[in-house]
Each structure stands twice: as structure tokens, then as C-alpha cells.
Amino acid sequence: MAAGRFLLRRLRASFRSPLRNALVDAPHARAMHDGGGPRRLCIEGNIAVGKSTFVKLLMKTHPEWQVATEPIAEWQNIQAAGAQKDGTSKRLGNLLEMMYQEPARWSYTFQTLSFMSRLKVQLEPIPGRLLQAEKSVRVFERSVYSDRYIFAKNLFENGSLSDIEWHIYQDWHSFLLQEFANRLLLHGFIYLQASPQVCMERLYQRDREEEKGIELAYLQQLHSQHEDWFINKTTKLHFEALQHVPVLVLDVTEDFSENAARQEELMGQVNTFMRNL
Amino acid sequence: MAAGRFLLRRLRASFRSPLRNALVDAPHARAMHDGGGPRRLCIEGNIAVGKSTFVKLLMKTHPEWQVATEPIAEWQNIQAAGAQKDGTSKRLGNLLEMMYQEPARWSYTFQTLSFMSRLKVQLEPIPGRLLQAEKSVRVFERSVYSDRYIFAKNLFENGSLSDIEWHIYQDWHSFLLQEFANRLLLHGFIYLQASPQVCMERLYQRDREEEKGIELAYLQQLHSQHEDWFINKTTKLHFEALQHVPVLVLDVTEDFSENAARQEELMGQVNTFMRNL
């Protein structure tokens, strides 16, 4: 994997130079969150880019941090409330698979589920141990923001969401995010960046059943959505505060899962980024 | 229209007798809302039972009360955000009609729209004039509660919502209502009661385009849902506070729209009910 490339908007700072540019939004961002409490970070990136591997590395490096992973298992195994006679709960289906198989029918329903499950995760009360810890950090794998500006936006642009569904989704998304405003703010994004081709290879390697139908074209769409948002800054964001959240871009083209040196480099960049938040 | 019948759960109090029974939950209900601020009332009832006519009567009798009508127009005319070149906004469709025509496809999408629009109405900040007014009252036409316990529940039971959609709807409905808990509590329900046949006659009279396809069987289903909730008390309610909200049942079988004496009687019952809330 090419050496970590710390790319900051249009300023091409070399890795060794002080990370001043990376934090061009930080003072503004910090001002937004002087409310104290844990720093909230979010990891974004394409399907199979290596988020779970990165999360494990973060947890090994910072066991005191709290990490909330993406509730994929919940989407794949929707269970009826309450128990059946035999004590088990009735399995209702795999909505992630339904969405992949019949996007025009199930994309909207899926996006309501994914959004609400991300909202629940981000609104969870702060665990006691984090409140006491001096420099506590909460890390989220994707967010209510990527639910809209990556996935739902992409489903509309590729025709899976009708314009009426996309309009209704945006309407309640904006409404709920205004209602929960401060509780959802993030201090920083970590964008794991790799080409769609690299993601496709990793997708084959992990060999998940419901991902069998995913094509390179879909990963290319999602890659463009990430790049438009975090690099090109062309995605229209409807939340003022969101526009100033600093972004740490980490090039994970090179497989870091077994590469200790590369892991150390990545964690070094994260630590520097955190110090300046 | 038969004389107003003031039916209170299983206690058959005659109309003249003090309305003590009607308020069997009132002390408990009042205790839930000693937070001050306007009393919040909700009018519930079948399609075409006469809610809008009743609301007009309320507004004539109590011009100082604030009434939030059901945002049906919004559901019938979904408009894209932002203006087109000619300054108009693009019409996206009539989701109410889409739901009536293709319930198995559009019921879930419709229920997310109807719920969110009701939630917005019920969360609206209290207007200044109401805050100053001594005995201010806010009246809602239907609620986030009937969205679930009448309409969504009925769509699931008649097969228009799949079990996975019904499960997901209930999951985020409960979650959001817990998050907004106190801001959504109601002090009282007014249930306008009439037979499905009477409602069908009134539906023909008002002759709304998108209601052309509504059949008596559907009105009978909705009638049973109202009766189960407000009269038989067999509907399982998932919110403790909701179970103790007092209900004023008004028999509107007799057409009151032009009947001054009947109107006076109905308003008298409302005033008595309000005094005891």
C-alpha cells in the first residue's frame, strides 16, 4: 500500500510537514464543540475499503476509546419483537439483501432502517467510563450524514430511489437532524481512501453472501460520492456545522492489516489529528 | 343525529349526570402535565366522520384556541424543494392517491410521510399568543398516536404493510416517541364516533377525487380500530402515559353541520371536559 498520503483539500502538504493545513477548519470546529464531553469521530469510506480492520487497529491502539460499529447484522437479520412459543424470535428477513436484489422496491425502506439505526447509535447516552475519562473519544463507523450524502444520494442518482422517495427522505432527515442538532455533531471525520478496484478485490476476499451481487460500477459510484464530499467539496451539505468538520484523509490502498510499520504510521496520523481537534 | 351520548369505557353515565366518570383518568392525566403551557387536545375519528366540520365549530366557539389541521394537502401535492427556472416548484406526486391505488407498494412510504408531518405539527414551538393566554389550548387533528394505532396498524392487518415494514415502522416510531416524550403528550382525546355507513354517506357528499376508490370495508376496518382503542380498550399501547389520557366520546351520527342546538350541546360537552382536565 502506497505510503500514507495526507491530502488536504487542494493544498498538497507533504506528510513530514506540520499538519497545519489538515486542521484548517479545526479552530472553527473546536469552537462548535466547547460543550466538553468526548470528542466524536466518524470513520467513512467505501464498501470493503477496510473500515472494520481499521476500527480493530484503533481499538488495539486506544482501548479507552469507545467504538460503535455499523449495525449491519441488524439489517441482515430483522427479528420480530417478542418471542414465539418456542422462545425464539421470528426472523422477518434480510433487508440489506432485499435492497441489493430489488433496489427500486426496497431502497427507501432500507434507508429508513439504516438512518434510524445510525441515529440510535449516535444518540446513545455517553457511557459512564467515558464521562470520567479525561480525553475520551467516541468513534462511529459511518454516520447519519453518510446515510444521506453517500448512500441515499447515490440510490437516487442511480435511479433506485424515486424523486418522491428522495424528497421525503431528505425532508425528514433535515427535520430530525435539526431537532437533535447538537447531540449529533462530530469533531472530525477520518476518510479511508482507496480506489474502487482495490475495494472490489477486498470484497472478493471477504466473500460475504449478500455482497455477491455488488458490481464494480456500484463501488465506483460510492467512491465518487466520497470523493465529492471529502476531497472535491462539491456535495451540497444542508447543515452549516457539518461543512466545517475537519477531515483526515488516510490512503489505505496498501493493505495495512498485517503491516506493523504502516499501522504505526496511520495511528501516528490519527493521534496528531486528534491532538489538534 | 341521536342526542350526544357520553360513553365512558364500561360505565354508562347518563348525559345529565356529573361527568365525573368521564374524567376517571383526569387527575392522573393532569398530574402528567403540571408542566403548565397550553392544554393539548387531539380530535380523532374515521375518514369523513366530520372532523373538519367539528374543527370549524371549535374555532368559532373558541377563537383563542390554536388548531393544527391534518396536513392532507401536503400528502396530495408533494413538491420538490427549490424552484424551477420558471419560478414554480416541480410537482412530484400525490402520495395519498398512490397509497390508495397501490397499497402494498406505497403504504410504508406514505406512513413515514404522514408520521413525520404529524410529528412536525406536534413539535412546533408554542406561538407567543398562546404562551401569554391564561387557559390556552392547542387542538390537533389526529396525532402521531393514531398514525400508528389506527392507520399503520390497520395497513398491516389488511396486508398492505409487510411484517418487515410494520416491524421497522414500530421500531422507529417507539424510538422517536421516547426521544420526544414530553413534547408529544396530550391532555385529552375527543373521539368523534359515527358508524362506517354514516361516514360513507358523508364521503360521497364531499366527493374528493382521491377518495373515489375508498370502500365501505376500509371504513369498517378503521371504525373497528377506533373502537378497539377508545371504547373497548383492547389496542396494545406501547406508551404508559398514553394509556391514561382521558377520552371524550362524542356521537356525531346526527349531522350537526347545520344544527345549532346540536352544536351547542357538543360544545357544552367539550367545555365541561376541558374544565376537568
Short mmCIF file of N, CA and C in Angstrom, two decimals, chain B residues 98-260:
data_model
loop_
_atom_site.label_atom_id
_atom_site.label_comp_id
_atom_site.label_asym_id
_atom_site.label_seq_id
_atom_site.Cartn_x
_atom_site.Cartn_y
_atom_site.Cartn_z
N MET B 98 -51.40 7.53 -4.43
CA MET B 98 -50.54 6.38 -4.77
C MET B 98 -50.77 5.25 -3.76
N MET B 99 -50.92 5.63 -2.49
CA MET B 99 -51.12 4.63 -1.43
C MET B 99 -52.48 3.95 -1.60
N TYR B 100 -53.52 4.72 -1.93
CA TYR B 100 -54.85 4.11 -2.13
C TYR B 100 -54.83 3.18 -3.35
N GLN B 101 -54.08 3.58 -4.38
CA GLN B 101 -54.09 2.79 -5.62
C GLN B 101 -53.20 1.57 -5.55
N GLU B 102 -52.04 1.72 -4.89
CA GLU B 102 -51.09 0.58 -4.80
C GLU B 102 -50.65 0.41 -3.35
N PRO B 103 -51.57 0.01 -2.47
CA PRO B 103 -51.23 -0.02 -1.03
C PRO B 103 -50.01 -0.88 -0.71
N ALA B 104 -49.84 -2.00 -1.34
CA ALA B 104 -48.72 -2.88 -0.97
C ALA B 104 -47.38 -2.24 -1.32
N ARG B 105 -47.37 -1.34 -2.31
CA ARG B 105 -46.11 -0.68 -2.67
C ARG B 105 -45.88 0.60 -1.88
N TRP B 106 -46.93 1.38 -1.65
CA TRP B 106 -46.70 2.74 -1.13
C TRP B 106 -47.17 2.97 0.30
N SER B 107 -47.74 1.96 0.96
CA SER B 107 -48.24 2.21 2.32
C SER B 107 -47.12 2.61 3.27
N TYR B 108 -46.01 1.88 3.21
CA TYR B 108 -44.91 2.19 4.14
C TYR B 108 -44.37 3.59 3.88
N THR B 109 -44.12 3.90 2.62
CA THR B 109 -43.59 5.24 2.30
C THR B 109 -44.57 6.31 2.76
N PHE B 110 -45.86 6.06 2.51
CA PHE B 110 -46.88 7.03 2.94
C PHE B 110 -46.87 7.21 4.45
N GLN B 111 -46.77 6.09 5.18
CA GLN B 111 -46.84 6.20 6.65
C GLN B 111 -45.61 6.94 7.22
N THR B 112 -44.47 6.86 6.51
CA THR B 112 -43.31 7.65 7.01
C THR B 112 -43.60 9.13 6.81
N LEU B 113 -44.22 9.45 5.66
CA LEU B 113 -44.56 10.86 5.39
C LEU B 113 -45.61 11.37 6.37
N SER B 114 -46.68 10.60 6.55
CA SER B 114 -47.76 11.07 7.43
C SER B 114 -47.26 11.20 8.86
N PHE B 115 -46.48 10.21 9.31
CA PHE B 115 -45.96 10.30 10.69
C PHE B 115 -45.07 11.53 10.87
N MET B 116 -44.13 11.72 9.96
CA MET B 116 -43.19 12.84 10.12
C MET B 116 -43.93 14.18 10.05
N SER B 117 -44.94 14.29 9.18
CA SER B 117 -45.65 15.57 9.10
C SER B 117 -46.47 15.81 10.36
N ARG B 118 -47.00 14.72 10.96
CA ARG B 118 -47.71 14.89 12.25
C ARG B 118 -46.72 15.24 13.37
N LEU B 119 -45.57 14.60 13.31
CA LEU B 119 -44.55 14.88 14.34
C LEU B 119 -44.15 16.35 14.30
N LYS B 120 -43.95 16.85 13.08
CA LYS B 120 -43.57 18.28 12.93
C LYS B 120 -44.63 19.17 13.53
N VAL B 121 -45.90 18.88 13.22
CA VAL B 121 -47.00 19.71 13.72
C VAL B 121 -47.00 19.69 15.25
N GLN B 122 -46.86 18.48 15.82
CA GLN B 122 -46.95 18.38 17.29
C GLN B 122 -45.71 18.94 17.99
N LEU B 123 -44.60 19.08 17.29
CA LEU B 123 -43.38 19.62 17.91
C LEU B 123 -43.22 21.11 17.66
N GLU B 124 -44.13 21.69 16.90
CA GLU B 124 -44.00 23.12 16.59
C GLU B 124 -43.94 23.94 17.88
N PRO B 125 -43.06 24.92 17.89
CA PRO B 125 -43.00 25.74 19.11
C PRO B 125 -44.35 26.40 19.38
N ILE B 126 -44.64 26.61 20.63
CA ILE B 126 -45.94 27.20 21.01
C ILE B 126 -45.93 28.67 20.61
N PRO B 127 -46.93 29.10 19.83
CA PRO B 127 -46.99 30.51 19.42
C PRO B 127 -47.05 31.44 20.63
N GLY B 128 -46.43 32.61 20.52
CA GLY B 128 -46.34 33.58 21.62
C GLY B 128 -47.70 33.86 22.24
N ARG B 129 -48.72 34.09 21.37
CA ARG B 129 -50.04 34.50 21.92
C ARG B 129 -50.60 33.41 22.84
N LEU B 130 -50.25 32.11 22.53
CA LEU B 130 -50.78 31.03 23.38
C LEU B 130 -50.06 31.01 24.73
N LEU B 131 -48.77 31.35 24.68
CA LEU B 131 -48.00 31.30 25.93
C LEU B 131 -48.54 32.30 26.93
N GLN B 132 -48.93 33.48 26.39
CA GLN B 132 -49.44 34.51 27.32
C GLN B 132 -50.86 34.18 27.78
N ALA B 133 -51.65 33.59 26.87
CA ALA B 133 -53.07 33.37 27.20
C ALA B 133 -53.18 32.48 28.43
N GLU B 134 -54.11 32.82 29.30
CA GLU B 134 -54.22 32.12 30.58
C GLU B 134 -54.58 30.65 30.39
N LYS B 135 -55.72 30.39 29.75
CA LYS B 135 -56.13 28.99 29.58
C LYS B 135 -56.00 28.63 28.10
N SER B 136 -54.79 28.56 27.60
CA SER B 136 -54.64 28.33 26.16
C SER B 136 -54.76 26.83 25.85
N VAL B 137 -55.25 26.57 24.64
CA VAL B 137 -55.48 25.19 24.21
C VAL B 137 -54.97 25.02 22.78
N ARG B 138 -54.26 23.91 22.59
CA ARG B 138 -53.85 23.55 21.21
C ARG B 138 -54.62 22.30 20.82
N VAL B 139 -55.20 22.34 19.63
CA VAL B 139 -56.00 21.20 19.16
C VAL B 139 -55.34 20.63 17.91
N PHE B 140 -55.12 19.30 17.92
CA PHE B 140 -54.52 18.65 16.76
C PHE B 140 -55.56 17.75 16.10
N GLU B 141 -55.60 17.81 14.79
CA GLU B 141 -56.48 16.88 14.06
C GLU B 141 -55.68 15.62 13.79
N ARG B 142 -55.99 14.53 14.55
CA ARG B 142 -55.23 13.29 14.54
C ARG B 142 -53.83 13.54 15.08
N SER B 143 -53.06 12.45 15.26
CA SER B 143 -51.80 12.54 16.01
C SER B 143 -50.80 11.47 15.59
N VAL B 144 -49.57 11.59 16.17
CA VAL B 144 -48.57 10.55 15.93
C VAL B 144 -49.04 9.21 16.51
N TYR B 145 -50.03 9.28 17.41
CA TYR B 145 -50.52 8.03 18.03
C TYR B 145 -51.48 7.33 17.09
N SER B 146 -52.44 8.10 16.49
CA SER B 146 -53.39 7.46 15.56
C SER B 146 -52.68 7.04 14.28
N ASP B 147 -51.57 7.72 13.96
CA ASP B 147 -50.78 7.30 12.78
C ASP B 147 -50.42 5.83 12.90
N ARG B 148 -50.09 5.44 14.17
CA ARG B 148 -49.67 4.04 14.40
C ARG B 148 -50.85 3.14 14.76
N TYR B 149 -51.65 3.60 15.77
CA TYR B 149 -52.63 2.67 16.37
C TYR B 149 -53.94 2.59 15.59
N ILE B 150 -54.09 3.45 14.58
CA ILE B 150 -55.24 3.34 13.69
C ILE B 150 -54.76 2.96 12.29
N PHE B 151 -53.99 3.83 11.67
CA PHE B 151 -53.72 3.68 10.24
C PHE B 151 -52.64 2.65 9.93
N ALA B 152 -51.45 2.76 10.51
CA ALA B 152 -50.38 1.80 10.20
C ALA B 152 -50.79 0.40 10.67
N LYS B 153 -51.36 0.33 11.87
CA LYS B 153 -51.81 -0.97 12.39
C LYS B 153 -52.82 -1.60 11.43
N ASN B 154 -53.72 -0.75 10.91
CA ASN B 154 -54.73 -1.28 10.00
C ASN B 154 -54.12 -1.74 8.67
N LEU B 155 -53.16 -0.96 8.18
CA LEU B 155 -52.49 -1.34 6.91
C LEU B 155 -51.75 -2.67 7.06
N PHE B 156 -51.21 -2.92 8.26
CA PHE B 156 -50.55 -4.21 8.48
C PHE B 156 -51.59 -5.32 8.54
N GLU B 157 -52.67 -5.07 9.27
CA GLU B 157 -53.67 -6.13 9.46
C GLU B 157 -54.43 -6.42 8.16
N ASN B 158 -54.49 -5.43 7.24
CA ASN B 158 -55.19 -5.76 5.98
C ASN B 158 -54.20 -6.14 4.87
N GLY B 159 -52.92 -6.32 5.26
CA GLY B 159 -51.96 -6.87 4.30
C GLY B 159 -51.25 -5.84 3.44
N SER B 160 -51.48 -4.57 3.68
CA SER B 160 -50.83 -3.53 2.85
C SER B 160 -49.41 -3.25 3.31
N LEU B 161 -49.12 -3.47 4.58
CA LEU B 161 -47.75 -3.36 5.10
C LEU B 161 -47.25 -4.78 5.34
N SER B 162 -46.04 -5.08 4.86
CA SER B 162 -45.48 -6.41 5.13
C SER B 162 -45.02 -6.45 6.60
N ASP B 163 -44.74 -7.66 7.10
CA ASP B 163 -44.35 -7.73 8.53
C ASP B 163 -43.01 -7.01 8.75
N ILE B 164 -42.13 -7.02 7.75
CA ILE B 164 -40.84 -6.35 7.91
C ILE B 164 -41.05 -4.82 7.95
N GLU B 165 -41.96 -4.32 7.12
CA GLU B 165 -42.25 -2.88 7.13
C GLU B 165 -42.91 -2.47 8.44
N TRP B 166 -43.85 -3.26 8.90
CA TRP B 166 -44.57 -2.96 10.15
C TRP B 166 -43.59 -2.99 11.32
N HIS B 167 -42.69 -3.94 11.31
CA HIS B 167 -41.70 -4.05 12.39
C HIS B 167 -40.80 -2.80 12.40
N ILE B 168 -40.30 -2.41 11.22
CA ILE B 168 -39.39 -1.26 11.12
C ILE B 168 -40.14 0.02 11.51
N TYR B 169 -41.38 0.16 11.03
CA TYR B 169 -42.20 1.35 11.38
C TYR B 169 -42.34 1.45 12.90
N GLN B 170 -42.71 0.35 13.56
CA GLN B 170 -42.93 0.38 15.01
C GLN B 170 -41.64 0.68 15.76
N ASP B 171 -40.53 0.16 15.23
CA ASP B 171 -39.24 0.34 15.89
C ASP B 171 -38.88 1.82 15.94
N TRP B 172 -38.93 2.51 14.77
CA TRP B 172 -38.54 3.92 14.84
C TRP B 172 -39.66 4.79 15.43
N HIS B 173 -40.89 4.34 15.32
CA HIS B 173 -41.98 5.11 15.95
C HIS B 173 -41.75 5.15 17.46
N SER B 174 -41.51 3.99 18.08
CA SER B 174 -41.27 3.93 19.52
C SER B 174 -40.03 4.73 19.89
N PHE B 175 -38.98 4.57 19.09
CA PHE B 175 -37.72 5.26 19.38
C PHE B 175 -37.92 6.78 19.37
N LEU B 176 -38.56 7.29 18.33
CA LEU B 176 -38.72 8.75 18.23
C LEU B 176 -39.67 9.26 19.30
N LEU B 177 -40.72 8.51 19.60
CA LEU B 177 -41.65 8.99 20.63
C LEU B 177 -41.00 8.97 22.01
N GLN B 178 -40.07 8.05 22.23
CA GLN B 178 -39.34 8.10 23.52
C GLN B 178 -38.40 9.31 23.54
N GLU B 179 -37.78 9.60 22.41
CA GLU B 179 -36.87 10.74 22.38
C GLU B 179 -37.62 12.07 22.60
N PHE B 180 -38.79 12.18 22.02
CA PHE B 180 -39.54 13.45 22.14
C PHE B 180 -40.60 13.41 23.23
N ALA B 181 -40.60 12.37 23.98
CA ALA B 181 -41.62 12.04 25.01
C ALA B 181 -42.50 13.22 25.42
N ASN B 182 -41.99 14.10 26.32
CA ASN B 182 -42.90 15.07 26.94
C ASN B 182 -43.51 16.04 25.96
N ARG B 183 -42.75 16.34 24.88
CA ARG B 183 -43.25 17.37 23.95
C ARG B 183 -44.45 16.87 23.14
N LEU B 184 -44.74 15.56 23.24
CA LEU B 184 -45.83 14.98 22.43
C LEU B 184 -47.04 14.58 23.27
N LEU B 185 -46.91 14.73 24.57
CA LEU B 185 -48.02 14.24 25.42
C LEU B 185 -49.29 15.04 25.17
N LEU B 186 -50.40 14.38 25.27
CA LEU B 186 -51.71 15.02 25.07
C LEU B 186 -52.47 15.01 26.40
N HIS B 187 -53.30 16.05 26.61
CA HIS B 187 -54.11 16.09 27.84
C HIS B 187 -55.44 15.38 27.63
N GLY B 188 -55.90 15.31 26.40
CA GLY B 188 -57.20 14.67 26.17
C GLY B 188 -57.44 14.35 24.71
N PHE B 189 -58.24 13.31 24.46
CA PHE B 189 -58.71 12.96 23.12
C PHE B 189 -60.20 13.28 23.03
N ILE B 190 -60.59 13.78 21.87
CA ILE B 190 -62.03 13.85 21.55
C ILE B 190 -62.24 12.88 20.41
N TYR B 191 -62.99 11.81 20.68
CA TYR B 191 -63.25 10.81 19.64
C TYR B 191 -64.63 11.06 19.05
N LEU B 192 -64.64 11.46 17.77
CA LEU B 192 -65.91 11.67 17.06
C LEU B 192 -66.36 10.31 16.54
N GLN B 193 -67.50 9.86 17.03
CA GLN B 193 -67.94 8.48 16.76
C GLN B 193 -69.18 8.48 15.86
N ALA B 194 -69.10 7.72 14.79
CA ALA B 194 -70.28 7.50 13.92
C ALA B 194 -70.04 6.19 13.17
N SER B 195 -71.10 5.60 12.68
CA SER B 195 -70.95 4.28 12.02
C SER B 195 -70.24 4.45 10.68
N PRO B 196 -69.60 3.37 10.20
CA PRO B 196 -68.94 3.43 8.90
C PRO B 196 -69.92 3.80 7.78
N GLN B 197 -71.13 3.37 7.91
CA GLN B 197 -72.16 3.68 6.88
C GLN B 197 -72.40 5.19 6.80
N VAL B 198 -72.52 5.81 7.99
CA VAL B 198 -72.72 7.27 8.02
C VAL B 198 -71.51 7.96 7.38
N CYS B 199 -70.32 7.47 7.72
CA CYS B 199 -69.10 8.08 7.14
C CYS B 199 -69.09 7.92 5.62
N MET B 200 -69.56 6.77 5.16
CA MET B 200 -69.57 6.50 3.71
C MET B 200 -70.49 7.51 3.00
N GLU B 201 -71.63 7.77 3.63
CA GLU B 201 -72.57 8.75 3.03
C GLU B 201 -71.92 10.12 2.92
N ARG B 202 -71.22 10.50 4.01
CA ARG B 202 -70.58 11.83 4.03
C ARG B 202 -69.42 11.89 3.03
N LEU B 203 -68.76 10.74 2.88
CA LEU B 203 -67.66 10.67 1.92
C LEU B 203 -68.18 10.93 0.50
N TYR B 204 -69.35 10.33 0.20
CA TYR B 204 -69.97 10.56 -1.13
C TYR B 204 -70.32 12.03 -1.27
N GLN B 205 -70.84 12.59 -0.23
CA GLN B 205 -71.26 14.01 -0.30
C GLN B 205 -70.08 14.93 -0.60
N ARG B 206 -68.95 14.68 0.05
CA ARG B 206 -67.83 15.65 -0.13
C ARG B 206 -67.07 15.38 -1.42
N ASP B 207 -67.18 14.12 -1.91
CA ASP B 207 -66.77 13.86 -3.30
C ASP B 207 -65.33 14.31 -3.62
N ARG B 208 -64.37 13.82 -2.80
CA ARG B 208 -62.95 14.16 -3.05
C ARG B 208 -62.39 13.14 -4.07
N GLU B 209 -61.64 13.64 -5.02
CA GLU B 209 -61.11 12.83 -6.12
C GLU B 209 -60.41 11.57 -5.62
N GLU B 210 -59.42 11.74 -4.71
CA GLU B 210 -58.59 10.57 -4.33
C GLU B 210 -59.32 9.62 -3.38
N GLU B 211 -60.54 10.01 -2.98
CA GLU B 211 -61.29 9.10 -2.09
C GLU B 211 -62.26 8.22 -2.89
N LYS B 212 -62.26 8.40 -4.21
CA LYS B 212 -63.23 7.67 -5.05
C LYS B 212 -63.12 6.15 -4.83
N GLY B 213 -61.87 5.69 -4.60
CA GLY B 213 -61.67 4.24 -4.52
C GLY B 213 -61.93 3.67 -3.13
N ILE B 214 -62.26 4.54 -2.16
CA ILE B 214 -62.43 4.04 -0.78
C ILE B 214 -63.74 3.25 -0.67
N GLU B 215 -63.62 2.05 -0.10
CA GLU B 215 -64.81 1.21 0.04
C GLU B 215 -65.28 1.16 1.49
N LEU B 216 -66.52 0.76 1.65
CA LEU B 216 -67.12 0.67 2.98
C LEU B 216 -66.27 -0.23 3.88
N ALA B 217 -65.73 -1.30 3.27
CA ALA B 217 -64.95 -2.26 4.08
C ALA B 217 -63.77 -1.57 4.77
N TYR B 218 -63.15 -0.63 4.05
CA TYR B 218 -62.00 0.10 4.63
C TYR B 218 -62.47 0.96 5.80
N LEU B 219 -63.60 1.64 5.63
CA LEU B 219 -64.13 2.47 6.72
C LEU B 219 -64.53 1.59 7.91
N GLN B 220 -65.01 0.39 7.61
CA GLN B 220 -65.35 -0.53 8.71
C GLN B 220 -64.09 -0.95 9.47
N GLN B 221 -63.00 -1.19 8.73
CA GLN B 221 -61.74 -1.54 9.39
C GLN B 221 -61.31 -0.40 10.32
N LEU B 222 -61.32 0.84 9.78
CA LEU B 222 -60.85 1.98 10.58
C LEU B 222 -61.78 2.20 11.77
N HIS B 223 -63.07 1.98 11.56
CA HIS B 223 -64.03 2.12 12.67
C HIS B 223 -63.68 1.16 13.80
N SER B 224 -63.37 -0.08 13.45
CA SER B 224 -63.01 -1.07 14.48
C SER B 224 -61.73 -0.65 15.20
N GLN B 225 -60.78 -0.12 14.46
CA GLN B 225 -59.52 0.31 15.10
C GLN B 225 -59.82 1.42 16.13
N HIS B 226 -60.68 2.36 15.74
CA HIS B 226 -61.02 3.46 16.69
C HIS B 226 -61.73 2.89 17.91
N GLU B 227 -62.71 1.99 17.66
CA GLU B 227 -63.50 1.43 18.76
C GLU B 227 -62.61 0.59 19.70
N ASP B 228 -61.69 -0.18 19.10
CA ASP B 228 -60.79 -1.00 19.94
C ASP B 228 -59.95 -0.11 20.86
N TRP B 229 -59.51 1.01 20.30
CA TRP B 229 -58.61 1.87 21.08
C TRP B 229 -59.41 2.66 22.12
N PHE B 230 -60.44 3.39 21.70
CA PHE B 230 -61.10 4.37 22.59
C PHE B 230 -62.23 3.79 23.42
N ILE B 231 -62.84 2.73 22.95
CA ILE B 231 -64.02 2.20 23.64
C ILE B 231 -63.70 0.85 24.29
N ASN B 232 -63.26 -0.10 23.50
CA ASN B 232 -63.02 -1.45 24.03
C ASN B 232 -61.69 -1.53 24.80
N LYS B 233 -60.82 -0.60 24.56
CA LYS B 233 -59.51 -0.56 25.23
C LYS B 233 -58.72 -1.86 25.03
N THR B 234 -58.84 -2.43 23.85
CA THR B 234 -58.11 -3.69 23.57
C THR B 234 -56.84 -3.45 22.75
N THR B 235 -56.67 -2.25 22.26
CA THR B 235 -55.45 -1.97 21.48
C THR B 235 -54.25 -1.90 22.40
N LYS B 236 -53.20 -2.62 22.07
CA LYS B 236 -51.99 -2.56 22.91
C LYS B 236 -51.25 -1.26 22.64
N LEU B 237 -51.16 -0.42 23.66
CA LEU B 237 -50.47 0.87 23.54
C LEU B 237 -49.09 0.73 24.19
N HIS B 238 -48.06 1.22 23.52
CA HIS B 238 -46.70 0.99 24.00
C HIS B 238 -46.18 2.16 24.84
N PHE B 239 -47.04 3.13 25.14
CA PHE B 239 -46.58 4.32 25.88
C PHE B 239 -47.46 4.48 27.11
N GLU B 240 -46.83 4.34 28.25
CA GLU B 240 -47.53 4.33 29.54
C GLU B 240 -48.45 5.54 29.65
N ALA B 241 -47.90 6.72 29.37
CA ALA B 241 -48.68 7.96 29.56
C ALA B 241 -49.93 7.96 28.68
N LEU B 242 -49.82 7.37 27.52
CA LEU B 242 -50.94 7.40 26.57
C LEU B 242 -52.16 6.66 27.12
N GLN B 243 -51.88 5.66 27.94
CA GLN B 243 -52.98 4.81 28.44
C GLN B 243 -53.90 5.57 29.40
N HIS B 244 -53.40 6.70 29.94
CA HIS B 244 -54.19 7.42 30.96
C HIS B 244 -54.75 8.73 30.45
N VAL B 245 -54.65 8.96 29.15
CA VAL B 245 -55.18 10.23 28.63
C VAL B 245 -56.70 10.10 28.55
N PRO B 246 -57.46 11.02 29.16
CA PRO B 246 -58.93 10.93 29.15
C PRO B 246 -59.50 11.10 27.74
N VAL B 247 -60.61 10.40 27.51
CA VAL B 247 -61.24 10.41 26.18
C VAL B 247 -62.67 10.91 26.30
N LEU B 248 -63.01 11.93 25.52
CA LEU B 248 -64.39 12.39 25.42
C LEU B 248 -64.96 11.81 24.13
N VAL B 249 -65.96 10.97 24.26
CA VAL B 249 -66.56 10.33 23.07
C VAL B 249 -67.80 11.12 22.69
N LEU B 250 -67.83 11.64 21.47
CA LEU B 250 -69.00 12.41 21.02
C LEU B 250 -69.67 11.67 19.86
N ASP B 251 -70.93 11.35 20.02
CA ASP B 251 -71.67 10.66 18.98
C ASP B 251 -72.09 11.68 17.93
N VAL B 252 -71.51 11.58 16.75
CA VAL B 252 -71.83 12.56 15.69
C VAL B 252 -72.58 11.88 14.55
N THR B 253 -73.33 10.83 14.90
CA THR B 253 -74.12 10.15 13.86
C THR B 253 -75.07 11.15 13.20
N GLU B 254 -75.68 12.01 14.08
CA GLU B 254 -76.62 13.04 13.57
C GLU B 254 -75.81 14.18 12.98
N ASP B 255 -76.16 14.63 11.78
CA ASP B 255 -75.41 15.69 11.12
C ASP B 255 -75.57 17.00 11.89
N PHE B 256 -74.48 17.50 12.45
CA PHE B 256 -74.54 18.71 13.28
C PHE B 256 -74.15 19.96 12.50
N SER B 257 -73.79 19.79 11.22
CA SER B 257 -73.20 20.93 10.49
C SER B 257 -74.16 22.13 10.41
N GLU B 258 -75.45 21.87 10.35
CA GLU B 258 -76.41 22.99 10.25
C GLU B 258 -77.33 23.04 11.46
N ASN B 259 -77.03 22.27 12.51
CA ASN B 259 -77.97 22.10 13.62
C ASN B 259 -77.45 22.83 14.86
N ALA B 260 -77.88 24.09 15.04
CA ALA B 260 -77.34 24.96 16.10
C ALA B 260 -77.52 24.34 17.49
#
